[in-house]
Every structure is written in structure tokens, then in C-alpha cells.
Amino acid sequence: MKSTETKHINSRTIIIGIFFSLFFTAIGAKAVYLQIFHGPHLSQKAADQYERSFKSTGKRGTIYDTHLAEMAVSIDITSIVAYPPRIDDIRAAAKSLAKVLKIDLKMLQHKLSSEKKFVWIKRRVTPKEALSARDLNIAGIDFISEHKRFYPNKTLAAQVLGFTNIDDKGLEGIEFYYDNYLQGASGSFTIIKDALGRGFEAEDNQLPNYSGNNLILTLDRTIQYIAEKTLEETVNKFAARSGIVIVMVPETGALLAVAHYPLFNPNAFSGFSREDWRNRSITDPFEPGSTMKIFSAAAALESGSSTPNSIFYCENGAYKIGKDVVHDTHPYEWLTLAQIVKYSSNIGAVKLSEITGPESLYKILKDFGFGTKTGIDGPGETTGSLAHYSRWSKIDTGTIAFGQGISVSALQLITAVSAIANGGILMKPYIVQAVTDRNGGLIATFGPQTIRRAVSATTASAIARIMQTVIAKGGTGIKAALEGYSAGGKTGTAQKIDENGEYAKGKYMASFVGFAPAEKPEVAILVVIDEPREKYYGGVVAAPAFRKIAHKTLNYMGIPPENKTDKLTASLENEA
């Protein structure tokens, strides 16, 4: 009996053993089959569920002013993403997230219902939004660190700096022009998710530092503020449409300030007009008006056809050229070349051009850089407009001599006047002086570049002294005179051209351009006010702004007052 039971037990044991052997053999065979024949496919499928690769771009380089004050920086910021397949209750998740992130519920539900494995929910959220979203603790929602461009001085030098898009690509200004230097390099990293959906990097310190390079500008943040504040006051005082101020070092071409009004904030650029984004000092040409008489006088002196004391009959205020009549604001009879500039006589400028000749006038204007790009490191520079002298009629030659029929950019004009202040030598304007790596090591430097000699030192000196008479008693720029410092300059008032190519009634550009101190100029300053109302003469609208900017800038730069303005003015008046 016992022998029979023992046999049954042994039989059952053998059968069970055979069953388990076959079972584990089948499992093993299946495992071998999957590993050998489907291993790569299944590994990838698992990785797709628990791993996610991201493209990472290093921080954009910092932009500094000339004293290493930060003008544009990149800050860390959080973006929120989702893995739709891992979200259990899409409707509840969408409702909760839409509320804390203030985004459209239907749009969010559509995103979360996507068959995609990864979708952006909201990029560059505020710290409060990120914290609120984290507190929801929704499976399948993740938080990624990105970089955002930030401009700590808000509107300061905004048109020069420009801005970037959401992907940190430069769109305007220096951000655009130097994008290849500033942009951080790209790399990729992998995030592994555990069973609870928590993320961690597959490898620690997987990526090197991908930060972009830094720029050091020639701009001085303090001088930029002085220029912008004064410009804003002037535009508002005269209810003007807009304005531009440029401050340049005549000896080097370095730009210390480039101001525009209206202002805009690059931190929120989409809330402003595209017209406000543009660096109009280099992109927008305009007829310069009477500031061009500086160069007409220079052409007359350089050609040898005149001296500062040569006299011209100014027709008592009306001069007929063919069918056209040129007028002066005030009637004059006989004026010297110096007085033509001082009193800003249109007829006198025409008389100068007649004895100089169109070819000589054209050559001088070209030598001063008109009709040619300056080569400034910024996007969208205009060439202005200067037709070849062979196409000029007699009236064209005359009007160009007093600033009509020619268009210039604000940068071209200040660069040309700086050449007068620099002894006749034209310098290339520049706004970036160095590129450094993230450790401060120099990658590239940019310094003064001589373009050419525009006029002789003798001619430049004579014109500079004539420009000093403009701000003396009786001159059109008397409101530009500085207390404690000598200066030279020239007023400009130009009627604007409308969309039909006709001169627009009641619309003017008022300007003043000059330099200080007169004997050894440290700064050249241009003020341009677009469409001032009621009062529109450059000597009334723009000259006081020049005076204020020049005085504050020279004080800030530590240039000691000369205390000899009255003596110099008297001597200049006698010479004139």
C-alpha cells in the first residue's frame, strides 16, 4: 500500500518537475528570442517611456558698457512641459494648470490630448507660476530650466542693444548684429524618469559650459542717460514726433551715447511699435538743412576759391536761379564766408557753391562720408542720398549747398562734423570695443580706424573757428553757448518731404551739431528733433539740448572749465 502511494507521489513530482522545466524552458526561449531578435526595438521602446533627450543652449553672453556696467544679461528661468501619455486625467490636469498659468483651457486640453510624447505647456513662466504648478503635483508635468534675456536698465539704449526672441536669437540692434558672438552653443542631455515620473540627469556634469561670448561697448551708461533724459524733455517740450541724440569722441570715432525718443523697453518689446525698435540714427535718412553749410564752406576754402574773409553779395534776401527763387530768413547784403555760416544764409551758401563748382563740392561731400555707409557695427545702415555731380542742375548745386536735395543719416552727420573737430581726419564710428569669453579673456578688440583725410588741417581749423562764431552773439546757435567751456556748432532747420516727394507744409527737422571744448574737442554732439510744433528752428529747439548735454557730459568726464569763453567769443567776433 505504502509502495503504491510512494509511486504516485514520485509520478506527480516527476510530472510537476517536467511541467516547470518546460515552463521555464519556454520563458527562457522567449527571453532569448526577445533579447536576440527584438532587443534593440524593445530597449528603444523602454527608453522612449523613461528617457527624454533635450537640446540645451548655453547662456547668451553679457553686454557691458565701457565701464563694465551690465546692459544685457541672461537669467535662468523655468518652462513647463508635459508628457501626455503619462497624464491620467487630462481634463482635471488642464483645468488646474490653466487656472494657475492663466492660459486658455481649450488650447491646453488640446495639447494634453495630443499623441505626442512631449509638448510645451508654457515657456518662461514667473517664479510664482512655477511654484503654483509644482504644488499641483500632476504626474506627467515637468519643469525645465531655460535662459531669458534681461535688460536691467530697461529703456536705456534700447534701440542700440535690440532684443532677442523666445529662443534667444538676436532680432534687432547689437543683439542681432553680434548674434554669432553672443549666442551660447547648443548641446543635448538626457532626462531619465523613474516609476513615479521623477526626473534626473542620466549623467552628472554631462555638458561643458556652453555660454556665449561677452561684448564691451564704447557706450557710457551715464552719458547715455544724460542724452536720453535731455532728449525726452526736449521732445515733450516742443510736442515733437521723435528725436535722436548722438555723442561721439571726435579723435577716435567711439560712440558714447546713441539716444532715441520715444523709448521702448526690450524686456517687453512686443508691446511697442516696430518703429520704436529701430535704431533710426543709422537707418533713417533725412535732409540735413543748414548744417550742410559747414561743408559748403569747407569746400570753398579747400578749393582755394575763398578765404574766411571773402565777401559775397546776398541779394537782400531773395536770389533768382532760373525759374526758382532762393530765400533767406533775414535779408542780407554783403557777408563774409564766415558770416554766411554764422548767420546761416541760404543765398550765401549758393554763392559759395557757384564759385566752388559742383565737382569740387561733390568731392568734399564724398570725402566727408556722405552718400556712403560709415561701416558702423549695426544692422540696416543707410547710405543716404547724394547724386553724382554730373546729374546736378544749377539749382541742385545751390540747394545741396544749404542741405536740400541731399539726405544723410544722423550718424553720417556727426561723423563728418567730428572730422572737422579732429583736424580734418575722418574716423570710422564704432560701438563695440571688445569681445571676451566667459572668463573675461580677450577674443577680439576694435579700436580707432582712420578712413581718410577729408580736408586739410588748415581748412578744418578755419571751419572750427567759424563754428565757434555760430554760438556767439548774433549767431543762430547762441542758445548752445556753454558756461565755462568754449564750443563750436551749427544749426539746422529742414522742411520734411512727404510721401509724394513734395515738401510738407509745417513739418520740419530741427537740429544742432557741435563739439566742445573748442580748442581740444572731447565730444561731438548731434541733436535732431523731428516735427517740433510751433517753434521749429534748430537754434531754438535743438541748441539748448546740445548745451545741456555737453555741459553735463564734460562735467561727468572731469574736463575742467576753461573760464575763458567771453575772451574767446570776443576774439572770434572780431575775426569774423
XYZ file of C-alpha atoms in Angstrom:
576
model
C 0.000 0.000 0.000
C 2.748 2.375 1.027
C 4.730 1.349 -2.046
C 1.770 2.283 -4.273
C 1.359 5.719 -2.631
C 5.073 6.366 -2.915
C 4.938 5.577 -6.642
C 2.026 8.004 -7.096
C 3.895 10.735 -5.263
C 7.018 10.183 -7.322
C 4.955 10.246 -10.527
C 3.305 13.537 -9.554
C 6.672 15.001 -8.623
C 8.125 13.972 -11.945
C 5.128 15.390 -13.852
C 5.281 18.693 -11.941
C 9.033 18.846 -12.473
C 8.596 18.233 -16.179
C 5.887 20.941 -16.313
C 8.042 23.527 -14.569
C 11.027 22.543 -16.674
C 9.013 23.063 -19.828
C 7.585 26.342 -18.428
C 10.978 27.802 -17.576
C 12.420 26.499 -20.817
C 9.645 28.347 -22.703
C 10.281 31.504 -20.714
C 13.993 31.219 -21.344
C 13.442 30.623 -25.024
C 11.120 33.618 -25.215
C 13.646 35.761 -23.380
C 16.422 34.641 -25.713
C 14.150 35.304 -28.692
C 13.216 38.786 -27.492
C 16.771 39.622 -26.487
C 18.357 38.463 -29.710
C 15.713 39.324 -32.274
C 13.799 42.211 -30.662
C 16.274 43.533 -28.124
C 17.126 46.851 -29.804
C 13.467 47.589 -30.591
C 12.267 46.892 -27.051
C 15.177 48.784 -25.493
C 14.286 51.811 -27.574
C 10.620 51.441 -26.632
C 11.518 51.356 -22.936
C 13.867 54.288 -23.340
C 11.118 56.260 -25.057
C 8.967 55.754 -21.982
C 11.579 56.507 -19.342
C 14.151 58.691 -21.112
C 13.833 62.049 -22.826
C 16.554 63.946 -24.711
C 16.580 67.721 -24.653
C 18.528 70.262 -26.637
C 20.262 72.744 -24.360
C 21.638 76.129 -25.374
C 24.202 77.828 -23.182
C 23.626 81.249 -21.681
C 23.882 84.176 -24.053
C 26.887 86.405 -23.399
C 26.592 89.610 -21.380
C 26.698 93.070 -22.981
C 28.595 95.666 -20.923
C 29.060 99.413 -21.254
C 32.559 100.893 -21.415
C 32.900 100.709 -17.598
C 31.628 97.086 -17.465
C 28.166 98.013 -16.222
C 25.709 95.339 -17.364
C 23.454 96.379 -20.238
C 22.068 92.954 -21.227
C 22.277 89.701 -19.259
C 20.780 86.193 -19.377
C 18.937 84.798 -16.366
C 17.721 81.292 -15.524
C 14.004 80.783 -15.870
C 11.595 77.835 -15.741
C 9.476 76.449 -18.576
C 6.690 73.909 -18.081
C 6.290 70.830 -20.316
C 4.065 67.760 -20.405
C 4.295 64.073 -21.357
C 0.666 63.481 -22.479
C 0.727 59.624 -22.350
C 1.517 59.784 -18.628
C -1.326 62.086 -17.636
C -4.208 60.089 -16.136
C -6.952 62.723 -16.007
C -6.373 65.164 -18.851
C -9.460 67.278 -18.144
C -8.622 67.765 -14.448
C -4.945 68.457 -15.216
C -5.829 71.002 -17.888
C -8.316 72.771 -15.637
C -5.832 73.066 -12.747
C -2.921 74.202 -14.931
C -4.972 76.695 -16.937
C -6.012 78.382 -13.727
C -2.542 78.846 -12.213
C -0.790 79.600 -15.531
C -3.537 81.872 -16.900
C -3.710 80.144 -20.279
C -6.623 79.100 -22.469
C -8.289 75.912 -21.171
C -9.358 74.559 -24.570
C -5.918 75.072 -26.051
C -4.323 73.306 -23.085
C -6.749 70.362 -23.275
C -5.901 70.034 -26.960
C -2.178 69.921 -26.159
C -2.579 67.370 -23.373
C -4.762 65.171 -25.612
C -2.016 65.073 -28.231
C -0.446 61.786 -29.309
C 2.950 63.455 -28.978
C 5.174 62.232 -26.192
C 6.306 65.783 -25.328
C 4.596 69.191 -25.567
C 5.364 72.668 -24.268
C 2.772 73.975 -21.822
C 4.164 77.449 -21.118
C 7.669 78.768 -21.564
C 9.448 81.242 -19.338
C 6.933 81.297 -16.515
C 7.229 83.541 -13.482
C 8.597 82.064 -10.222
C 5.096 82.286 -8.741
C 3.589 80.370 -11.664
C 6.286 77.686 -11.457
C 5.707 77.209 -7.712
C 1.935 77.023 -8.130
C 2.258 74.452 -10.916
C 4.689 72.328 -8.874
C 2.281 72.336 -5.920
C -0.350 70.684 -8.139
C 1.918 67.605 -8.269
C 0.440 66.340 -11.546
C 2.053 63.186 -12.967
C 3.351 63.798 -16.487
C 4.081 67.509 -15.931
C 7.732 68.539 -15.851
C 9.818 71.689 -15.299
C 12.809 72.592 -17.475
C 15.399 75.308 -16.856
C 15.942 77.742 -19.752
C 17.544 81.179 -20.215
C 15.832 84.510 -20.717
C 17.376 87.787 -21.889
C 17.015 90.597 -19.387
C 17.838 94.287 -19.767
C 18.477 95.681 -16.260
C 18.359 99.331 -17.391
C 15.037 98.816 -19.164
C 14.713 101.534 -21.838
C 18.332 102.739 -21.700
C 20.000 102.413 -25.137
C 17.232 100.027 -26.166
C 17.391 100.830 -29.903
C 21.138 100.211 -29.887
C 21.012 96.983 -27.884
C 17.990 95.484 -29.640
C 16.459 92.301 -28.210
C 16.119 88.527 -28.644
C 13.205 86.181 -29.319
C 11.954 83.381 -27.058
C 14.690 81.085 -28.402
C 17.413 83.607 -27.515
C 18.116 84.615 -31.120
C 19.012 88.262 -31.690
C 16.314 90.124 -33.613
C 17.352 93.788 -33.521
C 20.341 96.027 -32.833
C 23.608 94.722 -31.459
C 21.858 91.555 -30.287
C 21.205 90.785 -33.957
C 24.446 92.112 -35.453
C 26.689 90.231 -32.998
C 24.418 87.203 -32.601
C 27.143 84.722 -33.586
C 29.417 86.039 -30.826
C 26.749 86.325 -28.140
C 24.814 83.134 -28.725
C 25.516 80.187 -26.443
C 26.494 76.896 -28.091
C 23.990 74.031 -28.257
C 24.249 70.555 -26.732
C 21.904 67.761 -25.660
C 21.253 65.904 -22.426
C 19.008 63.014 -21.359
C 16.448 63.036 -18.570
C 15.558 59.619 -17.068
C 12.174 59.184 -15.405
C 11.664 56.719 -12.537
C 8.404 54.803 -11.960
C 6.903 57.834 -10.229
C 7.747 60.135 -13.126
C 10.508 61.966 -11.272
C 13.349 63.159 -13.459
C 17.129 63.171 -13.059
C 20.043 63.577 -15.465
C 21.461 60.420 -16.970
C 24.985 61.647 -16.322
C 26.238 64.275 -13.905
C 28.240 67.108 -15.475
C 27.470 65.699 -18.876
C 27.706 69.040 -20.679
C 30.536 71.563 -20.703
C 29.782 75.270 -20.224
C 28.166 76.440 -23.451
C 27.963 80.151 -22.558
C 28.319 82.708 -25.349
C 30.884 85.486 -25.548
C 30.534 88.924 -23.983
C 30.597 92.361 -25.646
C 32.124 95.512 -24.192
C 30.634 98.624 -25.763
C 32.020 102.128 -26.167
C 28.733 103.457 -24.758
C 28.897 105.080 -21.340
C 25.746 104.351 -19.363
C 25.839 107.719 -17.573
C 26.296 109.764 -20.758
C 23.587 107.671 -22.396
C 21.231 108.551 -19.541
C 22.105 112.269 -19.819
C 21.378 112.181 -23.553
C 18.114 110.252 -23.226
C 16.777 112.372 -20.376
C 17.533 115.652 -22.156
C 16.112 114.323 -25.423
C 12.886 113.247 -23.715
C 12.489 116.696 -22.129
C 13.088 118.433 -25.471
C 10.692 116.257 -27.488
C 7.960 116.737 -24.892
C 8.585 120.468 -24.533
C 8.071 121.070 -28.250
C 5.439 118.328 -28.702
C 7.664 116.749 -31.344
C 7.175 113.409 -33.028
C 10.575 111.952 -32.097
C 14.236 112.762 -31.590
C 17.808 111.469 -31.798
C 20.991 112.382 -29.919
C 24.476 111.057 -30.679
C 27.595 111.710 -28.597
C 30.914 110.802 -30.241
C 34.614 111.104 -29.423
C 35.950 113.039 -32.472
C 39.504 111.737 -32.184
C 38.529 108.042 -32.204
C 35.003 107.671 -33.614
C 33.863 105.900 -30.437
C 30.165 106.380 -29.685
C 29.490 107.373 -26.077
C 25.717 107.668 -26.440
C 23.060 106.977 -29.074
C 19.682 108.099 -27.744
C 16.206 107.868 -29.222
C 12.796 109.071 -28.200
C 10.157 107.624 -27.953
C 11.705 104.980 -25.725
C 10.839 101.292 -25.626
C 11.509 98.504 -23.154
C 13.251 95.490 -24.748
C 12.079 93.331 -21.831
C 8.569 93.713 -23.282
C 9.301 94.713 -26.888
C 6.100 93.222 -28.307
C 4.106 95.926 -26.535
C 5.766 98.671 -28.585
C 5.612 99.797 -32.200
C 8.149 98.371 -34.642
C 9.075 101.943 -35.488
C 10.207 102.403 -31.884
C 12.525 99.373 -32.100
C 14.619 100.729 -34.972
C 17.984 102.424 -34.474
C 16.938 105.416 -36.553
C 20.311 107.128 -36.100
C 21.738 104.756 -38.712
C 18.694 103.569 -40.669
C 16.693 106.730 -41.409
C 17.984 109.371 -43.844
C 16.784 112.992 -43.713
C 17.610 116.279 -45.391
C 20.122 117.980 -43.095
C 19.284 121.586 -43.881
C 21.694 124.318 -42.832
C 24.165 122.038 -41.036
C 25.380 121.289 -44.569
C 26.703 124.855 -44.857
C 29.689 123.736 -42.763
C 30.805 121.532 -45.628
C 29.939 124.006 -48.380
C 32.228 126.486 -46.641
C 34.891 123.785 -46.241
C 34.702 123.047 -49.981
C 35.128 126.725 -50.788
C 38.196 127.014 -48.543
C 39.716 123.706 -49.648
C 39.325 124.575 -53.345
C 41.233 127.809 -52.799
C 38.410 129.866 -54.274
C 37.689 131.643 -50.960
C 39.041 132.613 -47.576
C 37.058 133.111 -44.345
C 37.019 136.859 -45.119
C 35.929 136.612 -48.762
C 32.714 138.627 -49.228
C 29.556 137.702 -51.120
C 26.502 139.706 -52.069
C 23.436 138.022 -50.567
C 20.781 139.776 -52.654
C 18.779 141.297 -49.784
C 17.045 138.004 -49.050
C 15.887 136.771 -52.484
C 18.028 135.239 -55.239
C 16.561 134.039 -58.527
C 18.123 130.998 -60.223
C 16.288 130.292 -63.469
C 12.644 129.805 -62.531
C 13.449 129.232 -58.864
C 13.969 131.754 -56.092
C 16.131 131.079 -53.017
C 15.202 132.993 -49.857
C 16.896 133.866 -46.588
C 15.070 134.114 -43.262
C 16.535 137.618 -42.850
C 17.704 139.841 -45.729
C 21.457 140.397 -46.006
C 23.581 142.414 -48.401
C 27.313 141.674 -48.100
C 28.518 138.805 -45.905
C 31.900 137.166 -45.489
C 32.203 133.404 -45.810
C 32.439 133.193 -42.010
C 29.280 135.285 -41.625
C 27.393 133.144 -44.137
C 27.877 130.227 -41.747
C 27.297 132.308 -38.606
C 24.002 133.809 -39.817
C 23.079 130.700 -41.845
C 22.434 132.429 -45.170
C 20.969 130.169 -47.849
C 21.821 132.646 -50.567
C 25.357 132.920 -49.260
C 25.715 129.109 -49.420
C 24.500 129.187 -53.041
C 27.058 131.874 -53.869
C 29.785 129.723 -52.281
C 28.771 126.745 -54.413
C 28.837 128.857 -57.568
C 32.483 129.775 -57.160
C 33.467 126.335 -55.830
C 31.767 124.424 -58.625
C 29.712 121.204 -58.440
C 32.660 118.843 -58.921
C 34.666 120.270 -56.014
C 31.608 120.433 -53.771
C 30.716 116.823 -54.597
C 34.266 115.631 -53.902
C 34.352 117.281 -50.473
C 30.949 115.881 -49.527
C 32.076 112.398 -50.546
C 35.331 112.800 -48.644
C 33.333 113.637 -45.531
C 31.463 110.353 -45.994
C 28.108 111.481 -47.389
C 26.443 109.077 -49.794
C 28.450 106.162 -48.311
C 27.837 103.849 -45.390
C 30.025 104.569 -42.376
C 30.551 100.867 -41.708
C 29.126 101.083 -38.185
C 28.646 97.739 -36.426
C 24.865 97.754 -36.552
C 22.155 96.424 -38.885
C 20.259 98.342 -41.558
C 22.600 101.275 -42.145
C 21.508 103.660 -44.890
C 23.863 105.216 -47.439
C 21.809 108.379 -47.520
C 21.431 110.049 -50.889
C 23.964 112.087 -52.849
C 23.574 112.084 -56.617
C 26.692 112.360 -58.779
C 27.518 115.973 -59.656
C 27.110 115.223 -63.372
C 23.365 114.975 -62.710
C 23.107 118.277 -60.827
C 21.402 121.287 -62.358
C 22.420 124.783 -61.311
C 19.636 124.939 -58.728
C 20.566 121.441 -57.477
C 24.112 122.574 -56.759
C 22.797 125.570 -54.841
C 20.222 123.707 -52.771
C 22.645 120.901 -51.897
C 24.983 123.588 -50.578
C 22.384 124.527 -47.948
C 21.160 120.991 -47.258
C 18.278 120.289 -49.622
C 18.377 117.607 -52.320
C 20.760 115.531 -50.202
C 19.884 113.105 -47.420
C 22.086 111.857 -44.605
C 21.824 109.686 -41.531
C 22.358 111.182 -38.101
C 25.497 109.046 -37.778
C 26.922 110.296 -41.082
C 26.395 113.895 -39.981
C 28.039 113.556 -36.550
C 30.928 111.599 -38.089
C 31.555 114.345 -40.664
C 31.444 117.117 -38.045
C 33.796 115.068 -35.872
C 36.271 115.150 -38.758
C 36.246 118.974 -38.554
C 36.888 118.744 -34.807
C 39.635 116.170 -35.467
C 41.761 118.360 -37.687
C 40.190 117.179 -40.941
C 40.637 113.433 -40.365
C 37.536 111.258 -40.813
C 37.317 108.330 -38.369
C 35.192 105.210 -38.652
C 32.472 105.215 -35.977
C 32.257 102.136 -33.760
C 30.250 100.967 -30.782
C 31.848 97.638 -29.719
C 35.378 97.813 -28.398
C 35.986 94.210 -27.310
C 34.696 90.649 -27.326
C 35.578 88.465 -24.328
C 34.932 84.837 -23.408
C 33.014 83.774 -20.291
C 36.202 84.025 -18.220
C 36.966 87.544 -19.406
C 39.707 86.536 -21.840
C 40.012 88.751 -24.914
C 38.793 87.221 -28.170
C 38.756 90.366 -30.330
C 39.321 94.092 -29.900
C 38.162 97.024 -32.011
C 39.693 100.472 -31.896
C 40.020 103.732 -33.811
C 40.245 103.423 -37.596
C 41.164 106.307 -39.865
C 39.093 106.396 -43.058
C 40.775 109.300 -44.814
C 41.737 112.934 -44.571
C 38.598 114.817 -45.609
C 40.175 118.309 -45.698
C 43.480 119.845 -44.747
C 44.232 120.704 -41.142
C 44.217 124.378 -42.139
C 40.710 124.175 -43.592
C 39.429 122.152 -40.626
C 40.856 124.685 -38.180
C 39.297 127.596 -40.058
C 35.870 125.940 -40.173
C 36.103 125.004 -36.478
C 36.741 128.624 -35.559
C 33.877 129.806 -37.775
C 31.607 127.323 -35.991
C 32.506 128.989 -32.714
C 31.041 132.245 -34.024
C 27.702 130.484 -34.580
C 27.184 130.294 -30.807
C 28.465 133.841 -30.246
C 26.332 136.970 -30.102
C 24.266 137.325 -33.280
C 24.814 133.711 -34.354
C 21.923 131.338 -34.966
C 23.200 128.975 -32.267
C 23.596 131.404 -29.361
C 21.387 129.147 -27.188
C 24.046 126.427 -27.469
C 26.725 128.514 -25.721
C 28.197 126.782 -22.649
C 29.078 128.363 -19.335
C 32.755 127.763 -18.634
C 33.533 125.949 -21.880
C 34.159 127.068 -25.446
C 32.269 125.235 -28.182
C 31.523 125.298 -31.876
C 28.449 124.223 -33.756
C 25.866 124.770 -36.444
C 22.092 124.988 -36.502
C 19.907 123.163 -38.972
C 16.255 123.599 -39.962
C 14.957 121.468 -42.802
C 11.469 121.143 -44.227
C 10.440 117.486 -44.442
C 9.436 115.689 -47.630
C 6.057 113.948 -47.711
C 5.154 110.594 -49.267
C 4.592 112.296 -52.640
C 8.102 113.728 -52.754
C 6.883 117.262 -52.036
C 7.961 119.489 -49.156
C 5.389 119.063 -46.386
C 3.884 122.274 -45.072
C 4.545 122.840 -41.379
C 6.743 119.760 -40.905
C 10.403 120.348 -40.067
C 13.529 118.694 -38.719
C 15.311 120.918 -36.192
C 18.937 120.105 -35.441
C 22.133 121.297 -33.844
C 25.539 119.704 -34.202
C 28.721 120.802 -32.484
C 31.722 119.974 -30.331
C 33.353 121.050 -27.071
C 35.727 122.268 -25.795
C 36.556 124.201 -28.941
C 40.362 124.094 -28.736
C 40.643 120.381 -27.987
C 37.266 118.739 -28.564
C 36.462 115.841 -26.237
C 32.941 115.272 -27.535
C 30.898 115.964 -30.628
C 27.133 116.042 -30.130
C 24.224 115.966 -32.564
C 20.624 116.701 -31.584
C 17.840 116.066 -34.130
C 14.193 116.807 -33.295
C 11.551 115.515 -35.704
C 8.444 117.660 -36.297
C 8.516 120.087 -33.360
C 5.351 122.157 -33.137
C 5.029 125.941 -33.153
C 8.770 126.648 -32.803
C 10.868 124.663 -35.232
C 14.216 126.433 -35.774
C 17.274 124.393 -34.832
C 18.725 127.263 -32.850
C 15.592 127.445 -30.690
C 14.652 123.761 -30.386
C 17.873 121.715 -30.583
C 20.625 124.140 -29.479
C 19.542 124.270 -25.793
C 19.561 120.467 -25.663
C 23.123 120.465 -27.037
C 24.163 122.917 -24.333
C 22.673 120.821 -21.536
C 24.103 117.518 -22.776
C 27.535 118.996 -23.455
C 27.787 120.709 -20.063
C 26.705 117.653 -18.069
C 28.888 115.316 -20.132
C 32.029 117.438 -19.785
C 31.469 117.732 -16.032
C 30.955 113.978 -15.756
C 34.126 113.318 -17.777
C 36.085 115.544 -15.418
C 37.012 118.124 -18.076
C 37.860 121.302 -16.144
C 36.065 124.533 -17.172
C 38.177 126.886 -19.281
C 36.875 130.144 -17.783
C 37.756 131.993 -20.955
C 34.574 131.817 -23.017
C 33.979 135.556 -23.120
C 37.524 136.319 -24.226
C 37.397 133.687 -26.957
C 33.978 134.844 -28.167
C 35.160 138.445 -28.477
C 38.213 137.465 -30.469
C 36.147 135.313 -32.815
C 33.625 138.085 -33.424
C 36.437 140.487 -34.318
C 37.976 137.911 -36.639
C 34.651 137.303 -38.347
